[in-house]
Coordinates of C-alpha atoms and ligand atoms in Angstrom, one line a residue:
M858 CA 127.9 71.6 83.1
K859 CA 124.9 71.4 85.4
S860 CA 121.3 70.8 84.3
V861 CA 118.8 73.5 85.2
P862 CA 117.1 71.5 88.0
E863 CA 120.6 70.5 89.4
A864 CA 121.7 74.1 89.4
Q865 CA 118.5 75.4 91.0
K866 CA 118.8 72.7 93.7
I867 CA 122.4 73.8 94.5
V868 CA 121.4 77.4 94.8
A869 CA 118.4 76.6 97.0
A870 CA 120.6 74.5 99.3
A871 CA 123.0 77.3 99.8
V872 CA 120.5 79.9 101.0
P873 CA 121.0 80.7 104.7
V874 CA 118.3 80.9 107.3
P875 CA 116.7 84.3 107.0
T876 CA 117.3 87.0 109.6
P877 CA 114.4 88.6 111.5
E878 CA 114.0 92.2 112.5
R879 CA 111.2 94.2 114.2
V880 CA 109.6 96.7 112.0
P881 CA 106.8 99.4 112.6
L882 CA 103.4 98.9 111.2
A883 CA 103.7 101.7 108.7
E884 CA 106.7 100.0 107.0
L885 CA 105.4 96.5 106.8
T886 CA 103.9 96.5 103.3
G887 CA 105.6 93.7 101.3
R888 CA 107.5 92.4 104.2
V889 CA 107.4 88.7 105.2
L890 CA 106.3 87.8 108.7
A891 CA 108.8 85.9 110.9
E892 CA 106.5 85.1 113.9
P893 CA 103.0 83.7 114.4
I894 CA 100.3 86.3 115.2
L895 CA 97.6 85.0 117.6
A896 CA 94.3 86.8 118.3
P897 CA 94.9 88.5 121.7
F898 CA 91.1 88.8 122.3
P899 CA 88.0 87.5 120.6
R900 CA 86.6 89.5 117.6
P901 CA 84.3 91.2 117.9
R902 CA 85.6 91.9 121.3
Y903 CA 82.1 92.6 122.7
T904 CA 78.6 92.1 121.3
D905 CA 77.6 95.2 119.4
S906 CA 75.1 96.7 117.0
A907 CA 75.5 96.1 113.3
M908 CA 73.2 98.9 112.4
D909 CA 72.2 102.4 113.4
G910 CA 68.8 101.9 115.1
F911 CA 67.2 100.9 118.4
A912 CA 68.2 98.2 121.0
V913 CA 65.0 96.5 122.0
R914 CA 63.5 93.5 123.7
T915 CA 62.0 91.1 121.1
A916 CA 59.2 90.1 123.6
D917 CA 57.9 93.7 123.4
L918 CA 57.6 93.6 119.6
A919 CA 56.1 90.2 118.7
R920 CA 53.0 91.9 117.1
A921 CA 54.7 94.8 115.3
D922 CA 54.4 95.0 111.6
G923 CA 54.0 97.7 108.9
Q924 CA 50.3 98.4 109.7
N925 CA 50.5 98.0 113.5
P926 CA 53.5 99.6 115.0
V927 CA 54.4 99.1 118.6
A928 CA 55.3 102.2 120.6
L929 CA 58.4 102.0 122.9
R930 CA 59.7 104.6 125.4
L931 CA 63.1 106.0 124.5
V932 CA 65.6 105.8 127.4
G933 CA 68.8 107.1 125.9
V934 CA 71.5 106.9 123.3
T935 CA 74.6 104.6 123.0
A936 CA 77.1 105.8 120.5
A937 CA 80.1 103.7 119.3
G938 CA 82.8 104.2 121.8
A939 CA 80.5 104.9 124.7
R940 CA 81.9 103.6 128.0
E941 CA 78.5 102.4 129.4
P942 CA 76.1 100.6 127.1
G943 CA 73.1 101.4 129.3
V944 CA 70.0 99.3 130.1
V945 CA 66.7 98.6 128.3
G946 CA 63.7 97.5 130.3
H947 CA 60.2 96.2 129.3
G948 CA 58.5 98.6 126.9
E949 CA 61.7 100.6 126.4
C950 CA 64.2 101.1 123.7
R951 CA 67.6 102.8 123.4
Q952 CA 69.2 104.4 120.3
V953 CA 72.3 102.5 119.3
M954 CA 74.7 103.3 116.6
T955 CA 76.8 100.8 114.5
G956 CA 79.6 99.5 116.7
A957 CA 78.0 100.5 120.0
A958 CA 77.9 97.8 122.7
I959 CA 74.4 96.3 123.2
P960 CA 72.6 97.7 126.3
E961 CA 71.8 95.3 129.1
G962 CA 68.4 93.7 128.7
A963 CA 68.2 94.2 124.9
D964 CA 68.3 91.1 122.7
A965 CA 67.9 92.7 119.2
V966 CA 68.4 95.8 117.2
V967 CA 65.8 97.3 114.9
K968 CA 67.3 99.5 112.2
V969 CA 66.2 103.1 112.1
E970 CA 64.5 102.6 108.7
D971 CA 62.0 100.2 110.4
T972 CA 60.9 102.8 113.0
S973 CA 59.5 106.3 113.1
G974 CA 63.1 107.7 113.3
F975 CA 65.5 109.1 115.8
D976 CA 63.6 112.4 116.3
K977 CA 60.2 111.2 117.5
E978 CA 59.0 110.0 120.9
P979 CA 57.6 107.5 121.7
V980 CA 59.4 105.4 119.1
Q981 CA 57.0 103.6 116.7
V982 CA 58.6 100.2 115.7
Y983 CA 57.2 98.6 112.4
H984 CA 59.1 95.3 112.6
A985 CA 59.2 92.3 114.9
P986 CA 62.9 91.3 115.1
Q987 CA 64.4 87.9 115.8
V988 CA 66.5 87.4 118.8
G989 CA 70.0 88.6 117.9
E990 CA 68.9 90.5 114.8
N991 CA 71.4 93.2 113.7
M992 CA 73.7 92.2 116.5
R993 CA 77.4 91.1 116.1
Q994 CA 78.1 88.5 118.7
A995 CA 81.4 88.6 120.7
G996 CA 83.9 86.1 119.3
E997 CA 81.7 85.2 116.2
E998 CA 84.6 85.9 113.8
I999 CA 87.6 84.9 115.9
P1000 CA 88.0 83.2 119.3
A1001 CA 90.8 84.5 121.5
G1002 CA 94.1 82.7 120.8
E1003 CA 93.3 81.8 117.2
L1004 CA 96.3 81.7 114.8
L1005 CA 95.7 84.6 112.4
L1006 CA 98.9 85.0 110.5
T1007 CA 101.6 82.4 110.0
P1008 CA 105.4 83.0 109.5
G1009 CA 106.1 83.3 105.8
T1010 CA 103.0 85.5 105.1
R1011 CA 103.7 88.6 103.1
F1012 CA 102.1 91.8 104.4
G1013 CA 99.4 93.2 102.1
P1014 CA 96.5 95.4 103.0
G1015 CA 94.6 92.5 104.6
E1016 CA 97.4 91.4 106.8
L1017 CA 98.1 95.0 107.9
G1018 CA 94.4 95.3 108.9
I1019 CA 94.5 92.1 110.9
L1020 CA 97.7 93.2 112.8
A1021 CA 96.3 96.6 113.5
G1022 CA 93.0 95.1 114.7
C1023 CA 95.0 93.1 117.2
G1024 CA 96.4 96.3 118.6
L1025 CA 99.9 95.5 117.4
D1026 CA 102.1 98.3 116.0
T1027 CA 105.1 96.3 115.1
A1028 CA 105.9 92.8 113.7
S1029 CA 109.0 90.6 113.4
V1030 CA 109.7 90.3 109.7
Y1031 CA 112.6 88.9 107.7
L1032 CA 115.4 91.3 106.7
R1033 CA 115.2 92.7 103.1
P1034 CA 118.3 91.0 101.7
P1035 CA 121.1 93.6 101.1
V1036 CA 122.2 93.1 97.5
A1037 CA 125.2 94.5 95.7
L1038 CA 125.3 94.8 91.9
I1039 CA 128.4 95.1 89.7
T1040 CA 128.0 95.5 85.9
T1041 CA 131.3 94.8 84.0
G1042 CA 132.4 95.8 80.5
N1043 CA 134.8 98.3 78.9
E1044 CA 132.0 99.1 76.4
L1045 CA 129.5 100.4 79.0
V1046 CA 128.4 104.0 79.1
R1047 CA 126.0 105.5 81.7
P1048 CA 122.7 106.7 80.1
G1049 CA 122.8 110.5 79.7
E1050 CA 126.5 110.5 78.6
P1051 CA 127.6 110.7 75.0
L1052 CA 128.5 107.4 73.2
S1053 CA 131.7 107.0 71.3
P1054 CA 132.3 104.3 68.7
G1055 CA 132.2 100.8 70.0
M1056 CA 130.4 101.8 73.2
I1057 CA 126.9 100.8 74.3
Y1058 CA 124.6 102.1 77.1
N1059 CA 124.5 100.1 80.3
S1060 CA 121.0 98.8 80.4
N1061 CA 121.6 95.8 82.7
L1062 CA 122.3 98.1 85.7
P1063 CA 118.8 99.6 86.0
V1064 CA 117.1 96.3 85.0
L1065 CA 118.9 94.2 87.6
R1066 CA 118.6 96.8 90.3
T1067 CA 114.8 97.1 89.7
L1068 CA 114.3 93.3 89.5
A1069 CA 116.1 93.0 92.8
E1070 CA 114.0 95.7 94.4
L1071 CA 110.8 94.1 93.0
A1072 CA 111.9 90.9 94.6
G1073 CA 112.1 92.6 98.0
A1074 CA 115.9 93.3 98.2
T1075 CA 117.6 96.4 99.4
I1076 CA 120.2 97.5 96.9
I1077 CA 123.3 98.6 98.9
S1078 CA 125.5 99.4 95.9
A1079 CA 125.3 99.4 92.1
E1080 CA 128.6 100.0 90.2
T1081 CA 130.1 99.7 86.8
V1082 CA 133.7 98.5 86.4
P1083 CA 135.8 97.9 83.3
D1084 CA 137.2 94.5 82.2
D1085 CA 140.1 95.1 84.5
Q1086 CA 141.1 92.5 87.2
Q1087 CA 142.3 95.0 89.8
A1088 CA 139.2 97.3 89.4
Q1089 CA 136.9 94.2 89.6
R1090 CA 138.8 92.8 92.7
D1091 CA 138.4 96.2 94.5
S1092 CA 134.7 96.4 93.6
V1093 CA 134.0 92.8 94.6
A1094 CA 135.9 93.1 97.9
Q1095 CA 133.9 96.1 98.8
A1096 CA 130.6 94.5 97.9
L1097 CA 131.3 91.4 100.0
E1098 CA 131.6 93.5 103.1
Q1099 CA 127.9 93.9 103.5
A1100 CA 126.0 92.2 100.7
K1101 CA 124.1 88.9 101.4
L1102 CA 123.8 88.5 97.7
L1103 CA 126.1 89.9 95.0
M1104 CA 125.2 89.9 91.3
V1105 CA 127.9 90.5 88.7
S1106 CA 126.8 91.1 85.1
G1107 CA 129.0 90.3 82.2
G1108 CA 132.6 88.9 82.1
V1109 CA 131.6 85.3 83.0
S1110 CA 131.8 83.8 79.4
M1111 CA 134.7 82.4 77.4
G1112 CA 136.1 85.8 76.2
R1113 CA 139.7 86.8 76.7
F1114 CA 138.6 89.7 78.9
D1115 CA 136.1 87.7 81.0
H1116 CA 137.8 87.9 84.4
V1117 CA 135.0 87.6 86.8
R1118 CA 135.4 84.0 87.8
E1119 CA 139.1 84.5 88.5
V1120 CA 138.4 87.7 90.4
L1121 CA 135.8 86.0 92.6
R1122 CA 138.1 83.1 93.3
S1123 CA 140.8 85.6 94.4
Q1124 CA 138.3 87.1 96.8
G1125 CA 137.6 83.8 98.6
I1126 CA 134.4 82.9 96.8
R1127 CA 133.9 79.2 96.3
E1128 CA 132.6 78.3 92.8
Q1129 CA 129.6 76.0 93.1
F1130 CA 128.9 75.9 89.4
W1131 CA 129.8 77.6 86.2
R1132 CA 127.8 76.9 83.1
V1133 CA 124.2 75.6 83.0
A1134 CA 122.7 73.5 80.2
Q1135 CA 120.3 76.2 79.2
K1136 CA 119.6 78.7 76.4
P1137 CA 119.9 81.5 76.9
G1138 CA 122.2 81.9 80.0
K1139 CA 124.7 79.1 79.5
P1140 CA 127.6 80.9 81.2
L1141 CA 125.7 81.4 84.5
Y1142 CA 128.0 81.3 87.5
F1143 CA 127.2 80.6 91.2
G1144 CA 129.6 80.8 94.1
T1145 CA 129.4 81.2 97.9
G1146 CA 131.4 83.2 100.4
P1147 CA 131.2 83.1 104.2
D1148 CA 128.2 85.5 104.2
T1149 CA 127.4 86.1 100.5
L1150 CA 125.8 84.2 97.7
V1151 CA 127.4 85.3 94.4
F1152 CA 125.8 85.1 90.9
G1153 CA 127.7 85.8 87.7
L1154 CA 125.2 86.7 85.0
P1155 CA 125.9 86.7 81.3
G1156 CA 125.9 90.3 80.0
N1157 CA 123.4 89.7 77.2
P1158 CA 120.4 91.6 78.5
V1159 CA 117.8 88.9 77.8
S1160 CA 120.1 86.2 79.3
A1161 CA 120.7 88.3 82.4
F1162 CA 117.0 88.9 82.8
I1163 CA 116.0 85.3 82.4
C1164 CA 118.8 84.1 84.7
F1165 CA 117.7 86.6 87.3
M1166 CA 114.1 85.4 87.2
E1167 CA 114.9 81.7 87.2
F1168 CA 117.8 81.7 89.8
I1169 CA 118.0 85.0 91.7
W1170 CA 114.3 85.9 92.2
P1171 CA 113.6 82.6 94.0
T1172 CA 116.8 83.0 96.0
L1173 CA 115.7 86.5 97.2
E1174 CA 112.3 85.0 98.1
R1175 CA 114.0 82.3 100.2
L1176 CA 116.3 84.9 101.8
Q1177 CA 113.1 86.6 103.0
G1178 CA 111.5 83.4 104.3
L1179 CA 109.0 83.1 101.4
A1180 CA 108.3 79.8 99.7
P1181 CA 109.1 80.4 96.0
R1182 CA 105.9 80.4 94.0
P1183 CA 105.1 77.3 92.0
Q1184 CA 105.3 77.3 88.2
L1185 CA 102.1 77.0 86.2
Q1186 CA 101.3 75.0 83.1
G1187 CA 100.0 76.7 80.0
T1188 CA 98.8 75.7 76.6
L1189 CA 100.9 76.8 73.6
S1190 CA 99.1 78.7 70.9
A1191 CA 102.2 78.5 68.6
P1192 CA 105.0 76.0 68.2
Y1193 CA 107.9 76.3 70.7
P1194 CA 111.5 75.5 69.9
R1195 CA 113.4 72.8 71.8
E1196 CA 117.1 72.1 72.1
Q1197 CA 118.6 68.6 72.1
K1198 CA 120.8 69.2 75.2
L1199 CA 119.7 72.5 76.6
W1200 CA 116.8 73.7 78.7
R1201 CA 115.1 76.3 76.5
F1202 CA 113.7 79.5 78.0
L1203 CA 111.9 82.2 76.2
L1204 CA 110.0 85.3 77.2
G1205 CA 106.4 84.9 76.4
E1206 CA 102.9 86.2 76.6
A1207 CA 100.3 84.5 78.7
W1208 CA 96.5 85.2 78.8
V1209 CA 93.4 83.5 79.9
Q1210 CA 91.0 82.2 77.3
A1211 CA 87.9 80.2 78.1
G1212 CA 89.3 79.6 81.6
R1213 CA 92.6 78.2 80.3
L1214 CA 96.0 79.7 80.6
M1215 CA 97.2 80.2 77.0
V1216 CA 100.8 81.1 76.1
R1217 CA 103.0 81.9 73.1
P1218 CA 106.7 82.7 72.9
S1219 CA 107.9 86.1 71.8
G1220 CA 108.8 86.6 68.2
K1221 CA 112.3 88.0 68.6
R1222 CA 114.4 85.3 70.2
G1223 CA 118.0 86.6 70.3
S1224 CA 119.5 86.9 73.8
H1225 CA 120.5 90.5 72.9
M1226 CA 117.0 91.5 71.8
F1227 CA 115.7 93.2 74.8
T1228 CA 112.5 94.5 73.1
T1229 CA 111.1 91.0 73.7
T1230 CA 110.6 92.0 77.4
L1231 CA 108.2 94.7 76.5
K1232 CA 105.0 92.6 75.9
A1233 CA 106.2 89.7 78.0
N1234 CA 104.4 88.7 81.1
C1235 CA 106.0 85.3 81.6
I1236 CA 109.0 83.1 81.0
L1237 CA 108.3 79.8 79.2
S1238 CA 110.6 76.8 79.6
V1239 CA 111.0 73.3 78.3
S1240 CA 113.5 70.5 79.1
P1241 CA 115.8 69.2 76.4
G1242 CA 114.2 67.2 73.6
E1243 CA 113.9 66.4 69.9
G1244 CA 112.0 68.8 67.7
P1245 CA 109.7 71.7 68.6
L1246 CA 106.7 71.4 70.9
E1247 CA 103.6 71.7 68.8
E1248 CA 100.7 74.2 69.2
G1249 CA 98.3 72.8 71.8
A1250 CA 101.1 71.2 73.9
E1251 CA 101.5 72.0 77.6
I1252 CA 104.5 74.0 78.8
S1253 CA 105.9 75.4 82.1
V1254 CA 105.1 79.1 82.7
R1255 CA 106.6 81.4 85.2
L1256 CA 104.5 84.5 85.4
L1257 CA 106.5 87.8 85.9
P1258 CA 105.0 88.8 89.3
W1259 CA 104.7 92.5 88.5
T1260 CA 102.7 92.0 85.3
L1261 CA 99.0 91.4 84.8
L1262 CA 97.3 88.4 83.2
P1263 CA 95.0 89.8 80.5
G1264 CA 91.7 88.2 79.4
E1265 CA 91.0 87.2 75.8
A1266 CA 93.9 88.4 73.5
Ligands
AMP1725 P1 129.6 89.5 78.3 O1 128.7 88.5 79.1 O2 130.4 90.4 79.1 O3 130.4 88.7 77.3 O4 128.6 90.4 77.4 C1 127.8 89.8 76.5 C2 127.0 90.8 75.7 O5 126.2 91.6 76.6 C3 127.9 91.8 75.0 O6 127.4 92.2 73.8 C4 127.9 93.0 75.9 O7 128.2 94.2 75.3 C5 126.5 93.0 76.5 N1 126.4 93.6 77.8 C6 127.3 93.3 78.8 N2 126.9 94.0 79.9 C7 125.9 94.8 79.5 C8 125.1 95.8 80.2 N3 125.4 96.1 81.5 N4 124.2 96.4 79.5 C9 123.9 96.1 78.2 N5 124.6 95.1 77.5 C10 125.6 94.5 78.2
MG1726 MG1 131.9 91.7 78.8

């Protein structure tokens, strides 16, 4: 039996180099960049006006103030997008709108609020500007050639704006890992169908599918098969054709009808480990095929959920070229159970109080009690040890990335 850190290391070492593909701008949200993006030109590209107002020569306006305006002759208008910025000579001014290139000869912009307005001539200016006032200098934000986005960056609104601002309408990003899901069990019934005695609804299928999608995967198949070797072999063989990652739920424990390990072996999957010193999730299985990473998850819904978050989520991140997010440390507001020989995971609640990350484990602790996920926003974990951790002790926290961290609770 492997320890949790050993098992996590084995999985991390088995992840292949991620594959890049070119994707259009409109489909980049959430994708992970596979190439560096350098500024193709300085930003701003040309010196322009930061305000709607008048381009002026500061030397003309040294004596202007609220009581003594200086009159300037209006020589034209430069709108944003104008091809020619125009020229401003001594005693002259030119209307310029925000984003318009600064006319030749001008060295400042007076905003329209500090003048007699756009409709009057000559223009009375009530303010003596500094050189460069209300101007945005070419290259003041970014010089040409600067590294703007590094490989491994995930596209959010900011990254999309930077890419578009560079004039790029595609980017090379890592493939969303194609994932296959097989849930096993004679007792499983699809939601919406009637239940007969001894049967339960298949809840792992939607949970695992959604978790994989939240982690950035593309689900290529999601099936349910009975505890039948032939049916499982067929389903696994089909999944292995295209999936980079296969998750099988159920059928990996010690039961008489738990065939998944044997089935995977028969399909050429090399077992890397089976059983991890953890609670819940001891029967966790991991194997590798030529092109596929295979996880066998225990069927108990909480075990499957926690095993996914601890082992598969970071794997899907690595498969997309992302560095898995670091764990945090939180302070326990209640005692936390420890096991002598097993790593102990529990779903928990985390919140911020007086600037500290506080946590407590959920009340219901059975690995079949899926209601514990409802308020949970983190997974807490502690290495094996004697006796419970006391209130006030520090503990490892893995925030569930799609949840929010509340304030005072
Ligand atoms: P197993 O890992 O196959 O021994 O299953 C352990 C427990 O999880 C049993 O009580 C199963 O009925 C339950 N279980 C297995 N698969 C699912 C599933 N897809 N949805 C909900 N419960 C499941
Ligand atoms: Mg089963």
